[in-house]
Amino acid sequence: RLLRNELVPGEMLNRRDVARELGVSVAPVLEAMVQLENEGFLEGIPRKGTRVRPVRSEDVAGQLIVREALECAAARLYCGAPVRRRLAELRPIAERLDAVKADSPQRWEREIALHQALVRLTGCEALIREFERVFRLTVFHRINRVVGSSLGQVVDRHARLLTRLASCGPDAAERAIREHVRSGKGDLLPG
């Protein structure tokens, strides 16, 4: 619900209501809310409860920096042959992604699928797990605070990115991913 914008920043959550809605006891809801708070989606307000965390500029910038670092490290590991071996599977995902308008829910779902597939090529479970956590929060930030100036436009760049990643070495792959992550982010990222 957070990633579909059904729960918006600042909205208060009552764990008993959520438990009733889901047909479960309060214990698993509390556990999930603690996890979501640790991941940055929710925040506890003393003597008031839990709310969906407002999206702040520093949160967006911080998550983009972490995402860039993780994706650059991953690109150094999966560039070249691993991408070429999976190109027949990855290219249709990239083409479907490039065919939809920027900042639409379909685009976010497809972007998650492509970037997860690329990072999974590393085979490093710790990197994959952390990337997926960071990317979910990045999507939440994007949904609740428009990032970039391509709203409503079709941005054709993922298929070209795959071609670059399939044919380059670690340094060029890192540069390609860095450019990709930074594109359209304006002044949110330093340097």
PDB file of N, CA and C in Angstrom, residues 1-2 6-18 21 33 41-54:
ATOM      1  N   ARG A   1       0.826  -1.205   0.000  1.00  0.00           N
ATOM      2  CA  ARG A   1       0.000   0.000   0.000  1.00  0.00           C
ATOM      3  C   ARG A   1       0.860   1.255   0.000  1.00  0.00           C
ATOM      4  N   LEU A   2       2.033   1.204   0.667  1.00  0.00           N
ATOM      5  CA  LEU A   2       2.942   2.343   0.654  1.00  0.00           C
ATOM      6  C   LEU A   2       3.455   2.607  -0.756  1.00  0.00           C
ATOM      7  N   GLU A   6      -1.278   4.334  -1.491  1.00  0.00           N
ATOM      8  CA  GLU A   6      -2.546   4.215  -0.772  1.00  0.00           C
ATOM      9  C   GLU A   6      -2.395   4.684   0.672  1.00  0.00           C
ATOM     10  N   LEU A   7      -1.161   4.690   1.150  1.00  0.00           N
ATOM     11  CA  LEU A   7      -0.826   5.280   2.445  1.00  0.00           C
ATOM     12  C   LEU A   7       0.127   6.426   2.136  1.00  0.00           C
ATOM     13  N   VAL A   8      -0.224   7.628   2.537  1.00  0.00           N
ATOM     14  CA  VAL A   8       0.556   8.806   2.148  1.00  0.00           C
ATOM     15  C   VAL A   8       1.338   9.364   3.336  1.00  0.00           C
ATOM     16  N   PRO A   9       2.438  10.066   3.060  1.00  0.00           N
ATOM     17  CA  PRO A   9       3.230  10.650   4.134  1.00  0.00           C
ATOM     18  C   PRO A   9       2.381  11.482   5.088  1.00  0.00           C
ATOM     19  N   GLY A  10       2.616  11.269   6.374  1.00  0.00           N
ATOM     20  CA  GLY A  10       1.890  11.978   7.417  1.00  0.00           C
ATOM     21  C   GLY A  10       0.665  11.234   7.922  1.00  0.00           C
ATOM     22  N   GLU A  11       0.205  10.234   7.175  1.00  0.00           N
ATOM     23  CA  GLU A  11      -0.983   9.480   7.573  1.00  0.00           C
ATOM     24  C   GLU A  11      -0.679   8.628   8.809  1.00  0.00           C
ATOM     25  N   MET A  12      -1.539   8.723   9.799  1.00  0.00           N
ATOM     26  CA  MET A  12      -1.387   7.933  11.032  1.00  0.00           C
ATOM     27  C   MET A  12      -1.919   6.522  10.787  1.00  0.00           C
ATOM     28  N   LEU A  13      -1.241   5.540  11.387  1.00  0.00           N
ATOM     29  CA  LEU A  13      -1.645   4.144  11.269  1.00  0.00           C
ATOM     30  C   LEU A  13      -1.980   3.596  12.645  1.00  0.00           C
ATOM     31  N   ASN A  14      -3.079   2.896  12.733  1.00  0.00           N
ATOM     32  CA  ASN A  14      -3.468   2.237  13.970  1.00  0.00           C
ATOM     33  C   ASN A  14      -3.269   0.737  13.767  1.00  0.00           C
ATOM     34  N   ARG A  15      -2.371   0.143  14.551  1.00  0.00           N
ATOM     35  CA  ARG A  15      -2.038  -1.277  14.335  1.00  0.00           C
ATOM     36  C   ARG A  15      -3.242  -2.190  14.553  1.00  0.00           C
ATOM     37  N   ARG A  16      -4.149  -1.818  15.444  1.00  0.00           N
ATOM     38  CA  ARG A  16      -5.344  -2.649  15.659  1.00  0.00           C
ATOM     39  C   ARG A  16      -6.253  -2.622  14.425  1.00  0.00           C
ATOM     40  N   ASP A  17      -6.398  -1.431  13.837  1.00  0.00           N
ATOM     41  CA  ASP A  17      -7.205  -1.315  12.614  1.00  0.00           C
ATOM     42  C   ASP A  17      -6.574  -2.107  11.468  1.00  0.00           C
ATOM     43  N   VAL A  18      -5.258  -2.018  11.342  1.00  0.00           N
ATOM     44  CA  VAL A  18      -4.564  -2.761  10.285  1.00  0.00           C
ATOM     45  C   VAL A  18      -4.732  -4.257  10.510  1.00  0.00           C
ATOM     46  N   GLU A  21      -8.225  -5.237   9.552  1.00  0.00           N
ATOM     47  CA  GLU A  21      -8.362  -5.190   8.096  1.00  0.00           C
ATOM     48  C   GLU A  21      -7.732  -6.417   7.429  1.00  0.00           C
ATOM     49  N   MET A  33       5.334  -3.266  11.282  1.00  0.00           N
ATOM     50  CA  MET A  33       5.467  -1.818  11.418  1.00  0.00           C
ATOM     51  C   MET A  33       6.857  -1.445  11.937  1.00  0.00           C
ATOM     52  N   PHE A  41      10.171   3.796   6.103  1.00  0.00           N
ATOM     53  CA  PHE A  41       8.838   4.081   5.571  1.00  0.00           C
ATOM     54  C   PHE A  41       7.919   4.708   6.618  1.00  0.00           C
ATOM     55  N   LEU A  42       8.076   4.298   7.862  1.00  0.00           N
ATOM     56  CA  LEU A  42       7.217   4.764   8.946  1.00  0.00           C
ATOM     57  C   LEU A  42       8.068   5.416  10.018  1.00  0.00           C
ATOM     58  N   GLU A  43       7.403   6.187  10.891  1.00  0.00           N
ATOM     59  CA  GLU A  43       8.104   6.742  12.040  1.00  0.00           C
ATOM     60  C   GLU A  43       7.164   6.760  13.232  1.00  0.00           C
ATOM     61  N   GLY A  44       7.737   6.464  14.391  1.00  0.00           N
ATOM     62  CA  GLY A  44       6.972   6.506  15.628  1.00  0.00           C
ATOM     63  C   GLY A  44       6.914   7.920  16.161  1.00  0.00           C
ATOM     64  N   ILE A  45       5.744   8.317  16.597  1.00  0.00           N
ATOM     65  CA  ILE A  45       5.537   9.632  17.195  1.00  0.00           C
ATOM     66  C   ILE A  45       5.192   9.373  18.671  1.00  0.00           C
ATOM     67  N   PRO A  46       6.062   9.787  19.592  1.00  0.00           N
ATOM     68  CA  PRO A  46       5.796   9.515  21.012  1.00  0.00           C
ATOM     69  C   PRO A  46       4.394   9.948  21.442  1.00  0.00           C
ATOM     70  N   ARG A  47       3.717   9.054  22.132  1.00  0.00           N
ATOM     71  CA  ARG A  47       2.370   9.251  22.688  1.00  0.00           C
ATOM     72  C   ARG A  47       1.295   9.508  21.634  1.00  0.00           C
ATOM     73  N   LYS A  48       1.614   9.294  20.360  1.00  0.00           N
ATOM     74  CA  LYS A  48       0.600   9.477  19.313  1.00  0.00           C
ATOM     75  C   LYS A  48       0.422   8.227  18.470  1.00  0.00           C
ATOM     76  N   GLY A  49       1.506   7.512  18.223  1.00  0.00           N
ATOM     77  CA  GLY A  49       1.411   6.317  17.399  1.00  0.00           C
ATOM     78  C   GLY A  49       2.439   6.300  16.282  1.00  0.00           C
ATOM     79  N   THR A  50       2.057   5.679  15.200  1.00  0.00           N
ATOM     80  CA  THR A  50       2.952   5.509  14.058  1.00  0.00           C
ATOM     81  C   THR A  50       2.330   6.178  12.847  1.00  0.00           C
ATOM     82  N   ARG A  51       3.181   6.842  12.078  1.00  0.00           N
ATOM     83  CA  ARG A  51       2.679   7.484  10.866  1.00  0.00           C
ATOM     84  C   ARG A  51       3.613   7.163   9.699  1.00  0.00           C
ATOM     85  N   VAL A  52       3.074   7.346   8.502  1.00  0.00           N
ATOM     86  CA  VAL A  52       3.883   7.220   7.303  1.00  0.00           C
ATOM     87  C   VAL A  52       4.850   8.397   7.316  1.00  0.00           C
ATOM     88  N   ARG A  53       6.120   8.073   7.179  1.00  0.00           N
ATOM     89  CA  ARG A  53       7.165   9.092   7.297  1.00  0.00           C
ATOM     90  C   ARG A  53       7.075  10.108   6.157  1.00  0.00           C
ATOM     91  N   PRO A  54       7.068  11.404   6.499  1.00  0.00           N
ATOM     92  CA  PRO A  54       7.107  12.429   5.454  1.00  0.00           C
ATOM     93  C   PRO A  54       8.402  12.311   4.659  1.00  0.00           C
TER      94      PRO A  54
END
